[in-house]
PDB file of C-alpha atoms in Angstrom:
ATOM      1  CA  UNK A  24      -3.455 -13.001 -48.033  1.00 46.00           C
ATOM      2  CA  UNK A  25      -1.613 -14.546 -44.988  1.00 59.00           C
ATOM      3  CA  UNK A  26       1.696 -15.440 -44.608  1.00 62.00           C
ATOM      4  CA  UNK A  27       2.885 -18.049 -42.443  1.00 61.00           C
ATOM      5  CA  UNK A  28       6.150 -19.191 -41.093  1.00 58.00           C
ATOM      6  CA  UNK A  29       7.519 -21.462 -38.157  1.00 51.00           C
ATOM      7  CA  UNK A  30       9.226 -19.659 -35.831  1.00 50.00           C
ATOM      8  CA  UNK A  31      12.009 -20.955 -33.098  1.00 48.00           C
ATOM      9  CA  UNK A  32       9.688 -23.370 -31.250  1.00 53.00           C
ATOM     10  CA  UNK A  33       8.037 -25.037 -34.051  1.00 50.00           C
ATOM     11  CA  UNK A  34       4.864 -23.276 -33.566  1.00 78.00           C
ATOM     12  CA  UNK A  35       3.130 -21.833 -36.560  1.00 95.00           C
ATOM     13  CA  UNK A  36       2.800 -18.208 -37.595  1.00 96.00           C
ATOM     14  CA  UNK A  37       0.148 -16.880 -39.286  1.00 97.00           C
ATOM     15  CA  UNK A  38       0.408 -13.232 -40.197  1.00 97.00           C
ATOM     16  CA  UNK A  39      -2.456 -11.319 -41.821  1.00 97.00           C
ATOM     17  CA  UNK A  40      -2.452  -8.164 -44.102  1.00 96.00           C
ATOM     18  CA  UNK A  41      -5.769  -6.858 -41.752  1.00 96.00           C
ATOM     19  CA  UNK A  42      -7.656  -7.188 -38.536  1.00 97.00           C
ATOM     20  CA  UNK A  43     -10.335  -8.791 -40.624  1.00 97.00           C
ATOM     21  CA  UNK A  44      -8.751 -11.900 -42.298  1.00 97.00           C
ATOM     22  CA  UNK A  45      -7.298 -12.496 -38.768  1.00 98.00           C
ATOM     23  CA  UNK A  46     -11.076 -12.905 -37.591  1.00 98.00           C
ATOM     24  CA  UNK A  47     -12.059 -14.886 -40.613  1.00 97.00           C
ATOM     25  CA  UNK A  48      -8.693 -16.981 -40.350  1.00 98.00           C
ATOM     26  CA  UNK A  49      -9.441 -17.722 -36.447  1.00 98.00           C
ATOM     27  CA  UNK A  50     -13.028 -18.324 -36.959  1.00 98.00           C
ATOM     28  CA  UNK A  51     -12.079 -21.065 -39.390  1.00 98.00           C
ATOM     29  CA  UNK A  52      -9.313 -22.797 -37.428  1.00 98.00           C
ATOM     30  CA  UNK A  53     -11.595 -22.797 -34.146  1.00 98.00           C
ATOM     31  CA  UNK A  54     -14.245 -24.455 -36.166  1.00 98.00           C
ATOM     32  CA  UNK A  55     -11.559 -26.570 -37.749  1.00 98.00           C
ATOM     33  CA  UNK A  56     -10.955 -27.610 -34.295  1.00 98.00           C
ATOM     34  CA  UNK A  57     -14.161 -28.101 -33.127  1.00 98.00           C
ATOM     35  CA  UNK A  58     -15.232 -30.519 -35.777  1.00 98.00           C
ATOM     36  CA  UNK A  59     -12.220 -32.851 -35.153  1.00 98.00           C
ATOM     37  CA  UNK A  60     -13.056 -32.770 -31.213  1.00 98.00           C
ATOM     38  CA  UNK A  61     -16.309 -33.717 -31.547  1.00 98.00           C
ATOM     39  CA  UNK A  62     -15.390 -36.318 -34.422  1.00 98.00           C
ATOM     40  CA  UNK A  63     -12.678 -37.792 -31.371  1.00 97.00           C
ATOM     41  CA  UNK A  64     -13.776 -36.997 -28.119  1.00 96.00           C
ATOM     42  CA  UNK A  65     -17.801 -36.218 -28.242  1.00 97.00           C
ATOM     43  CA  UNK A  66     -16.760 -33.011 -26.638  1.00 97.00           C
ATOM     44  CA  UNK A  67     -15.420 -29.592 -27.486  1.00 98.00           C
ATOM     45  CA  UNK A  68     -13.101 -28.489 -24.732  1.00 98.00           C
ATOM     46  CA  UNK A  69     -12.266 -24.524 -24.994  1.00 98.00           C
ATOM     47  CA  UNK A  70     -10.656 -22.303 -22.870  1.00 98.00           C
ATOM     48  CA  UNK A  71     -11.428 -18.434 -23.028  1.00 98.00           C
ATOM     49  CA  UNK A  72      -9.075 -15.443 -22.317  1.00 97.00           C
ATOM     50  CA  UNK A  73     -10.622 -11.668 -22.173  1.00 94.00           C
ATOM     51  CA  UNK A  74      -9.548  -8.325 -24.295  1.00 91.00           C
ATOM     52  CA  UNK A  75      -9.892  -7.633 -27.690  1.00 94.00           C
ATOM     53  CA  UNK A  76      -9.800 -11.710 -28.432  1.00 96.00           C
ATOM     54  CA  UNK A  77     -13.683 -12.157 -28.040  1.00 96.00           C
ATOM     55  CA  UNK A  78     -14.349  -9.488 -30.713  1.00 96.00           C
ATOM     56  CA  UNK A  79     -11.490 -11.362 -33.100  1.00 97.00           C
ATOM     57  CA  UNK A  80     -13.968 -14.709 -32.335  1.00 97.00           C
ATOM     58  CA  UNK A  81     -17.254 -12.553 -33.594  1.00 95.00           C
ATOM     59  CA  UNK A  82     -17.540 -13.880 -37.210  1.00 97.00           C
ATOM     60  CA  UNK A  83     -18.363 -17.764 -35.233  1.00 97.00           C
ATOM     61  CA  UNK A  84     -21.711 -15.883 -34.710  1.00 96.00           C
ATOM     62  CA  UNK A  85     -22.440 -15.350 -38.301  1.00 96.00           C
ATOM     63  CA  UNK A  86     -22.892 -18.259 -41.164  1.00 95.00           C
ATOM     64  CA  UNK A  87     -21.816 -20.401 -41.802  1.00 96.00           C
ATOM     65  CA  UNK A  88     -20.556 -21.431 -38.163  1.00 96.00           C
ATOM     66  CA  UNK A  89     -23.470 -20.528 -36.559  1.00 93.00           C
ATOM     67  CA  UNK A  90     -25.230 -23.276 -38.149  1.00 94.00           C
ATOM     68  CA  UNK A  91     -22.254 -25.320 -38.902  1.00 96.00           C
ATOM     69  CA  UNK A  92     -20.292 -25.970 -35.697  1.00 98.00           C
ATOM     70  CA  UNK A  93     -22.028 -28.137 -32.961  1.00 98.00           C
ATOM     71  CA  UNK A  94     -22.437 -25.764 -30.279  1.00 98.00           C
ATOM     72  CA  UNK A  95     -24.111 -28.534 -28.049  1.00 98.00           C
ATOM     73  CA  UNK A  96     -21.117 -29.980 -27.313  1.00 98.00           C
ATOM     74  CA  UNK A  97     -18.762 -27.402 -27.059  1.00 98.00           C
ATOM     75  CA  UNK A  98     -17.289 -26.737 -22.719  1.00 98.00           C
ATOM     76  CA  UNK A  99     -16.409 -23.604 -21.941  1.00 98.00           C
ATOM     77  CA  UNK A 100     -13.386 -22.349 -19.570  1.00 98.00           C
ATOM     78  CA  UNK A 101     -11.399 -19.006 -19.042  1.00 98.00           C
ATOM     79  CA  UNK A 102      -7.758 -19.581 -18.883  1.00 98.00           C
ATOM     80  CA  UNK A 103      -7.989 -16.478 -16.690  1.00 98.00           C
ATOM     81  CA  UNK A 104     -10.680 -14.373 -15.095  1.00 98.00           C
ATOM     82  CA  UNK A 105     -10.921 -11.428 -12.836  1.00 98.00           C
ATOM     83  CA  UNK A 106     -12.071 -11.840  -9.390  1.00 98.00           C
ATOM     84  CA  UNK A 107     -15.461  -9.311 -10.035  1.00 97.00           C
ATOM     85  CA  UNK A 108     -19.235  -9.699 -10.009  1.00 97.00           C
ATOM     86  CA  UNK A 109     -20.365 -11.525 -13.453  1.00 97.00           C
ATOM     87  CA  UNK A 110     -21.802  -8.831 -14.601  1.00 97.00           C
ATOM     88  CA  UNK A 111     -18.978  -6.096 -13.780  1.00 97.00           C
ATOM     89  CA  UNK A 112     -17.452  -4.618 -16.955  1.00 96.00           C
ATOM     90  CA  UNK A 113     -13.971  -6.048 -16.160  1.00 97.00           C
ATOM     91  CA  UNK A 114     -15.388  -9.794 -16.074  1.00 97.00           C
ATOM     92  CA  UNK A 115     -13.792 -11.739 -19.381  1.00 98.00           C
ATOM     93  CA  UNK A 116     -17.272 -13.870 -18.319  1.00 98.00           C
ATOM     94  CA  UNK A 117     -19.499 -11.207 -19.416  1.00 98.00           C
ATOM     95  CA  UNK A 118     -17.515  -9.840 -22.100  1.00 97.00           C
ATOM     96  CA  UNK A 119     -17.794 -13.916 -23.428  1.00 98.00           C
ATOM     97  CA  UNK A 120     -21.281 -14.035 -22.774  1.00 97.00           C
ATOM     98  CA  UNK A 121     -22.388 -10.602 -24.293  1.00 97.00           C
ATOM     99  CA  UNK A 122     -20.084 -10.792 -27.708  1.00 96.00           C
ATOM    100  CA  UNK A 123     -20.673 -14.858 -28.048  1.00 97.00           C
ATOM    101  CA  UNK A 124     -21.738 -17.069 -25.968  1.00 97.00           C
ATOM    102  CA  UNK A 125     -25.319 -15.147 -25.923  1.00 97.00           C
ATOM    103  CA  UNK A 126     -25.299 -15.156 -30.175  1.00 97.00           C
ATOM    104  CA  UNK A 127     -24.951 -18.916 -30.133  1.00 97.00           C
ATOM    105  CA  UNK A 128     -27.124 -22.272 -28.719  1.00 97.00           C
ATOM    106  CA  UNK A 129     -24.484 -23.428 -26.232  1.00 97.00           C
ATOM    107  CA  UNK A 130     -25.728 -25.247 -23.365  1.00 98.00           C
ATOM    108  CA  UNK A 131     -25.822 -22.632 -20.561  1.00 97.00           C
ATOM    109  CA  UNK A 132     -24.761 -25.792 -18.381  1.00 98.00           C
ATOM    110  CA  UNK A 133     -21.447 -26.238 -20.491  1.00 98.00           C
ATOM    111  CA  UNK A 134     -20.593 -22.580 -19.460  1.00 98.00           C
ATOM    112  CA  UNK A 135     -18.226 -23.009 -16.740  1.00 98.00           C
ATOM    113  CA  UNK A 136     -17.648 -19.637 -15.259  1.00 98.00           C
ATOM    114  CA  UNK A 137     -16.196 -18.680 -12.222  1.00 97.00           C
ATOM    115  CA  UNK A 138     -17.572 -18.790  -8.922  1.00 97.00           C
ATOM    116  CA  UNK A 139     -17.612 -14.899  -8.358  1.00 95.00           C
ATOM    117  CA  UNK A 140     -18.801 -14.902  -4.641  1.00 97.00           C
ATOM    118  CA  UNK A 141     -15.765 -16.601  -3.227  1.00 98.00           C
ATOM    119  CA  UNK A 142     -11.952 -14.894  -2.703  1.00 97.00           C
ATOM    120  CA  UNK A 143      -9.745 -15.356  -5.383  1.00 98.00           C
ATOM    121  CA  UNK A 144      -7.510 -18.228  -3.347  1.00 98.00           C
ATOM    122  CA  UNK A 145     -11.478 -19.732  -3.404  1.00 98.00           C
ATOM    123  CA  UNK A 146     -12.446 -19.184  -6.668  1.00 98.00           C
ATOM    124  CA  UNK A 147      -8.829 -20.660  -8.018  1.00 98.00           C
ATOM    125  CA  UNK A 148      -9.561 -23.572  -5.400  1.00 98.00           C
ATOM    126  CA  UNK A 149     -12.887 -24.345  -6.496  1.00 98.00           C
ATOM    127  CA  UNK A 150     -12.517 -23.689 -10.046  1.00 98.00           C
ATOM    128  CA  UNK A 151      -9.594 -26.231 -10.257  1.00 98.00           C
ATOM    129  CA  UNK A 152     -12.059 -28.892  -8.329  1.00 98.00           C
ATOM    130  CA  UNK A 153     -14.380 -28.310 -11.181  1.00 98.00           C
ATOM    131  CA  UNK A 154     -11.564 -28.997 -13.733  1.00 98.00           C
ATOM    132  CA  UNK A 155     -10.188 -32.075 -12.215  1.00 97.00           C
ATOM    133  CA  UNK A 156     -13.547 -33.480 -11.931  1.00 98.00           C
ATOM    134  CA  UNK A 157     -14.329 -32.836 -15.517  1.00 97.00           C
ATOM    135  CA  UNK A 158     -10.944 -34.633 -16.319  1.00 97.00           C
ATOM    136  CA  UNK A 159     -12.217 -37.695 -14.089  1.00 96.00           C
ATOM    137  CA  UNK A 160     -15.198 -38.147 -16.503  1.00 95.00           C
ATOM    138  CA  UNK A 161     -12.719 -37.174 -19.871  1.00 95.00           C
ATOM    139  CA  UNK A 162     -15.204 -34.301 -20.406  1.00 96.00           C
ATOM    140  CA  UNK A 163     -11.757 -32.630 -20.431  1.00 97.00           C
ATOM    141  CA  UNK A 164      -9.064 -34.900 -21.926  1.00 96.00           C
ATOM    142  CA  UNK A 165      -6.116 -35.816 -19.721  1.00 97.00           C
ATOM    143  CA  UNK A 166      -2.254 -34.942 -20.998  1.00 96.00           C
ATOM    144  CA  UNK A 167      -0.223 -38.534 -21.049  1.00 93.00           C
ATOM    145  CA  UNK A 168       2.944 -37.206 -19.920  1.00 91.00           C
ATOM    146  CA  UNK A 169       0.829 -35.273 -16.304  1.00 92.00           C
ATOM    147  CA  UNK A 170      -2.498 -35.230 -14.899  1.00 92.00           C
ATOM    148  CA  UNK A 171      -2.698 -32.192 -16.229  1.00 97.00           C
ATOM    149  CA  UNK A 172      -6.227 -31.668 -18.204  1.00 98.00           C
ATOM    150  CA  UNK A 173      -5.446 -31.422 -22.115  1.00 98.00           C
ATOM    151  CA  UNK A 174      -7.557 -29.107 -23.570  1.00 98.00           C
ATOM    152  CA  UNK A 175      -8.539 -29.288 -26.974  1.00 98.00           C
ATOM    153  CA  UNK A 176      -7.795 -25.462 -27.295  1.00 98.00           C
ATOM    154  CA  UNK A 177      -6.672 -22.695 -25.449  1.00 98.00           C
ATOM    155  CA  UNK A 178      -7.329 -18.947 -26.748  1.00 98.00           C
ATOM    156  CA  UNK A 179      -4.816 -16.439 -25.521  1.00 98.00           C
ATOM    157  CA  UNK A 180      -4.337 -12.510 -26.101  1.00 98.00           C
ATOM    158  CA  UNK A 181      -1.127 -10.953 -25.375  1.00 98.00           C
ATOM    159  CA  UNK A 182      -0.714  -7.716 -23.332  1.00 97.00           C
ATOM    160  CA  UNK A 183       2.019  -4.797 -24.711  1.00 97.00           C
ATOM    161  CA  UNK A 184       4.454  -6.176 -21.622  1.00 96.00           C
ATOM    162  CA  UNK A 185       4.441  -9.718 -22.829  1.00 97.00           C
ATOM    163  CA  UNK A 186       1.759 -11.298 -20.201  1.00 97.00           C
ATOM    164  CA  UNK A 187      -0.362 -13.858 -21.238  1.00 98.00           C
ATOM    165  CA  UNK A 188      -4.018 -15.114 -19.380  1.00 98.00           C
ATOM    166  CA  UNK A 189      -2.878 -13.694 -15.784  1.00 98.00           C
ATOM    167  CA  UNK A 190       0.822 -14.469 -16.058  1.00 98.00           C
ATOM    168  CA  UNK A 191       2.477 -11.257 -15.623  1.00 97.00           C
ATOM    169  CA  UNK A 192       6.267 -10.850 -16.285  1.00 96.00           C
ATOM    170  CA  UNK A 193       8.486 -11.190 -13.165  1.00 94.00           C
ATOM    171  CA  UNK A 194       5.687 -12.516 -11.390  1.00 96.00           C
ATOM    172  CA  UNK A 195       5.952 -16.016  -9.177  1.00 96.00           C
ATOM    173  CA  UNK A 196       2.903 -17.163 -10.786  1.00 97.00           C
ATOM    174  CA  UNK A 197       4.587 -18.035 -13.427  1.00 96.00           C
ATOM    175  CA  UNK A 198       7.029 -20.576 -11.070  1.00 96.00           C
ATOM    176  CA  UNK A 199       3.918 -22.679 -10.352  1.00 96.00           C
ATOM    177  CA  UNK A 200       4.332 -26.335 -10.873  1.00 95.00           C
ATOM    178  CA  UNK A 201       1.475 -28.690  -9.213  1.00 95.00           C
ATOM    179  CA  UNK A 202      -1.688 -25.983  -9.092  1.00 97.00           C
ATOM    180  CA  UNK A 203      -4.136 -26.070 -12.218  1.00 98.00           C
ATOM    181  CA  UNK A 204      -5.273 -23.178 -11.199  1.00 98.00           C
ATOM    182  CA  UNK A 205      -3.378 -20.124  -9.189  1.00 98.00           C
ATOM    183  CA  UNK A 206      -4.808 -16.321  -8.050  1.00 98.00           C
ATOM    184  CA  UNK A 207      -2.616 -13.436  -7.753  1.00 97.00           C
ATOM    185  CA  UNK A 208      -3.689 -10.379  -5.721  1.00 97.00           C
ATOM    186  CA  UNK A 209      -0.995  -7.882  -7.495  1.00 96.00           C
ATOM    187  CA  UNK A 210      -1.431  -7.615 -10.968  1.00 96.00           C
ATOM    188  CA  UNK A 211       0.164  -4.832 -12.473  1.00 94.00           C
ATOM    189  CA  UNK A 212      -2.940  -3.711 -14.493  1.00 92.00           C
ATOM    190  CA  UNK A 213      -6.780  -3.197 -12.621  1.00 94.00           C
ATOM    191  CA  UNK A 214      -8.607  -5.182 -11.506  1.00 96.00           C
ATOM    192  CA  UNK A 215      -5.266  -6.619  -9.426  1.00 97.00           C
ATOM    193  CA  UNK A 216      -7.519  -9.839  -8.003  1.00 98.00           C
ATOM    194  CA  UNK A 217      -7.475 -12.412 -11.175  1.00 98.00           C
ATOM    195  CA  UNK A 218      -7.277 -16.308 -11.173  1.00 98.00           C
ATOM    196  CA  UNK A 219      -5.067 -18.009 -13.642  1.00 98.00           C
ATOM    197  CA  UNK A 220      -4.441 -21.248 -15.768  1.00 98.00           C
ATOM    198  CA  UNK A 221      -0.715 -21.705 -14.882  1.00 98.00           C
ATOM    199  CA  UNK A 222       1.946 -22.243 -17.001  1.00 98.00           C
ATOM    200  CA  UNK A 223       1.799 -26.570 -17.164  1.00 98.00           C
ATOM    201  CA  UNK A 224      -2.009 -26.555 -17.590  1.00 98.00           C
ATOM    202  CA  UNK A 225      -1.601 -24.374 -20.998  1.00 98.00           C
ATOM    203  CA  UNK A 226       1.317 -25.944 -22.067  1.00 98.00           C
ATOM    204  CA  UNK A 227      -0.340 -29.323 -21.656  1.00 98.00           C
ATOM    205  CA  UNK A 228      -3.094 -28.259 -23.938  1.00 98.00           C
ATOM    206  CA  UNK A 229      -3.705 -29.996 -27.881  1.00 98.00           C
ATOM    207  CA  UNK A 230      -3.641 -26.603 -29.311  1.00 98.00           C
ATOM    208  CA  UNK A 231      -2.978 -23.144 -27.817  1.00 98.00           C
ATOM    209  CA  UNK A 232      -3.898 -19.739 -30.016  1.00 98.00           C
ATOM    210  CA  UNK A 233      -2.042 -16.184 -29.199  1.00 98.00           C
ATOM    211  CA  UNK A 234      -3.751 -13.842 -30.816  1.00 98.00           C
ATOM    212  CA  UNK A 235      -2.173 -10.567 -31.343  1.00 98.00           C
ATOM    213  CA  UNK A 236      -2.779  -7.360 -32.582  1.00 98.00           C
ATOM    214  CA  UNK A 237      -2.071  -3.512 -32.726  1.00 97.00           C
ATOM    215  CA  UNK A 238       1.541  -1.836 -33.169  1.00 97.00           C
ATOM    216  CA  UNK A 239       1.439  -1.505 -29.310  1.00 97.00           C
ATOM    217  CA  UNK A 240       2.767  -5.394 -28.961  1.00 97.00           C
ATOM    218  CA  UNK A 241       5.022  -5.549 -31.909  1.00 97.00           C
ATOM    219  CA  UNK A 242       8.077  -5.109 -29.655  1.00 96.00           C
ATOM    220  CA  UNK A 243       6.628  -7.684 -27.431  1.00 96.00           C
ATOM    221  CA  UNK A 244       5.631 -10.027 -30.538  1.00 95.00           C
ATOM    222  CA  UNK A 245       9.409  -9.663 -31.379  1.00 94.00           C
ATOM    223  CA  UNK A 246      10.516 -10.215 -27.391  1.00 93.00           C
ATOM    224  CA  UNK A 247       8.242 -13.904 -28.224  1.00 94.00           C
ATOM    225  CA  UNK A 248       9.034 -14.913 -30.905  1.00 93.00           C
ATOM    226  CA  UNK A 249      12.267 -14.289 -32.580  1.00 90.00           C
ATOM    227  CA  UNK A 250      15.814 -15.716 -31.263  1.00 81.00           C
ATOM    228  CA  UNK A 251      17.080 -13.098 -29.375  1.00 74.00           C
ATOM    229  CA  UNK A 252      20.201 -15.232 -27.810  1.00 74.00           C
ATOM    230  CA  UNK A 253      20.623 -15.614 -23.827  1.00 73.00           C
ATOM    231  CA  UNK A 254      20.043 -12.218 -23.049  1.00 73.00           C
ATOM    232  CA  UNK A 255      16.690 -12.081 -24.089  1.00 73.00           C
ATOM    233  CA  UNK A 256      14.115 -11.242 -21.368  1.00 76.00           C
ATOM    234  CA  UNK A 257      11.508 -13.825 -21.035  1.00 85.00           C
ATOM    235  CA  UNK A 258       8.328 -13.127 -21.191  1.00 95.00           C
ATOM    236  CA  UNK A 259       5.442 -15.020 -20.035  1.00 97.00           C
ATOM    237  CA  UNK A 260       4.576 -15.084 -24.009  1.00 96.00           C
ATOM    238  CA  UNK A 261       7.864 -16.801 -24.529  1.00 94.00           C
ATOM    239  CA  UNK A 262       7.509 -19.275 -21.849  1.00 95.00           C
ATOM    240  CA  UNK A 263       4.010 -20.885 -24.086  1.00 97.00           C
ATOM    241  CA  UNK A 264       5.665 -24.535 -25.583  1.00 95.00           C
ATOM    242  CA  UNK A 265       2.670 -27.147 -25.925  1.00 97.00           C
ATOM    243  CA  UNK A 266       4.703 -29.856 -24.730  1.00 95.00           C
ATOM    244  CA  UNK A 267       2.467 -32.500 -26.917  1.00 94.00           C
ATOM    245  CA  UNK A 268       0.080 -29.887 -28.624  1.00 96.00           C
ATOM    246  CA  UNK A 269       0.493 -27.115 -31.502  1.00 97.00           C
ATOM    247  CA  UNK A 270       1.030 -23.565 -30.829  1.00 98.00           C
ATOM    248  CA  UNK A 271      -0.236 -21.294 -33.628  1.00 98.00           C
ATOM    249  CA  UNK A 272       0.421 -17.128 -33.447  1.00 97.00           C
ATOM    250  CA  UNK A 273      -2.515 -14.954 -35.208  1.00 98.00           C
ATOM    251  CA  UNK A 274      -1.185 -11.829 -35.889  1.00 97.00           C
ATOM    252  CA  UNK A 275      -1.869  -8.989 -38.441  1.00 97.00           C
ATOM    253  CA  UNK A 276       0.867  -7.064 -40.077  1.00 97.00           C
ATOM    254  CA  UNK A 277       0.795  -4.247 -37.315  1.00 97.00           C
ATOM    255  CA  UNK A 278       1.985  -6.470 -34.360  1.00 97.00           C
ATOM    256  CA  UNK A 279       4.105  -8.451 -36.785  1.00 96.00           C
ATOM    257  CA  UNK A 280       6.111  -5.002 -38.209  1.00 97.00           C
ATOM    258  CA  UNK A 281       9.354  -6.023 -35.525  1.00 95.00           C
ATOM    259  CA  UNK A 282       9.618  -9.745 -36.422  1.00 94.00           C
ATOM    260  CA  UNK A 283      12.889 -10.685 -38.082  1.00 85.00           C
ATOM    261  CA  UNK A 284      12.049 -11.000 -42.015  1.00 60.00           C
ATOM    262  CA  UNK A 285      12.966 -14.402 -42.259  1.00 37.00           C
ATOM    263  CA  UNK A 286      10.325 -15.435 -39.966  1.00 42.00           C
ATOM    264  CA  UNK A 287       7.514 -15.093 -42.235  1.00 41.00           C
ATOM    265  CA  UNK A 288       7.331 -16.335 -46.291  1.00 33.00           C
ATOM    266  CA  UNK A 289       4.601 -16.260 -48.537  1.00 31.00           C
TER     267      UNK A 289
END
């Protein structure tokens, strides 16, 4: 059985006694999501991270979303993406493609994948001239308070050290105002060439996901989350705030064990 809470930023917390419910929990609520797009907009709008959050999406390839959700019109983004070949083992692209997007009928032409050819200044460059061309035609929705797209939902994992897409802590990517898109050449874990949503483009979306798991990011879960006064560090994690949107936290008990008790009722 979950248990859910708000915690400091009036985001929603969903905490889950196993790895398991998460899925089936996350499955649902993407499919929730989904339905209500399509319903609005004609389109499904979805933005992609990499790590263990593509396994944690596996149950949309069994019933009854296979058959259920309306893959047709579902786009397809990564809020961040290494700067490989498509088929290297460190591409989020692949790892999408081989544990969903291959299981399900979306249109190969709503796949919008990195250009992997180009230099990561160029692939940030041309992968934000995609995006704001999209936005022209409302294929992606457009925020009211920016020109920021508005996508209907952005996935995110969370690393141990509190980074979130390619937003490392301390880094200057994180200080970016007007790009969509950004690159970094540095990151702190291989391969250290990645594009990036930035901070205003995820924060402008109608929904962001974290999803979290593993007793290795409790004490970052905690860093996020709870109100640890002025002196708390802040970590990229701590810096997502949908401006007009919901921000919802899967987690299962394991990266929840640190959270302050009263953040979480039945």
């Amino acid at each position: 059985m979950a248990h859910s809470g708000v915690p400091k930023d009036g985001g929603e917390l969903r905490i889950h006694e196993n790895v398991d419910e998460l899925a089936t929990d996350l499955a649902d609520y993407i499919a929730e999501l989904s339905e209500i797009s399509v319903k609005e907009r004609g389109f499904f709008a979805i933005a992609l991270s990499g790590g263990s959050l593509i396994s944690l999406m596996g149950k949309l390839c069994e019933a009854p979303y296979n058959k259920t959700v309306d893959w047709a019109k579902w786009y397809i983004f990564w809020a961040d993406e290494r700067v490989v070949a498509k088929n290297h083992v460190d591409s989020n692209y692949k790892l999408a493609k081989d544990g969903l997007l291959s299981k399900v009928p979306v249109v190969p032409g709503h796949v919008y994948s990195i250009n992997d050819s180009l230099s990561a200044e160029e692939a940030a460059n041309e992968y934000e001239f995609v995006l704001r061309q999209l936005v022209k035609t409302r294929t992606v929705a457009v925020s009211e308070i920016s020109d920021c797209p508005k996508f209907d939902v952005i996935l995110l994992g969370m690393g141990p050290d509190g980074h979130v897409a390619s937003l490392f802590p301390n880094h200057m990517a994180l200080n970016e105002k007007d790009e969509w898109v950004t690159f970094i050449t540095d990151s702190p874990k291989p391969p250290p060439e990645r594009i990036t949503f930035t901070l205003p483009v995820i924060n402008s979306a109608s929904n962001v996901a974290v999803v979290v798991t593993g007793a290795n990011k409790a004490e970052a879960v905690h860093l996020a989350i709870d109100n640890m006064g002025p002196e708390c560090p802040m970590l990229p994690a701590r810096m997502v705030c949908p401006t007009n949107g919901k921000l919802v936290w899967f987690l299962d008990r394991a990266s929840a064990s640190k959270l302050e008790d009263s953040q979480c009722t039945k």
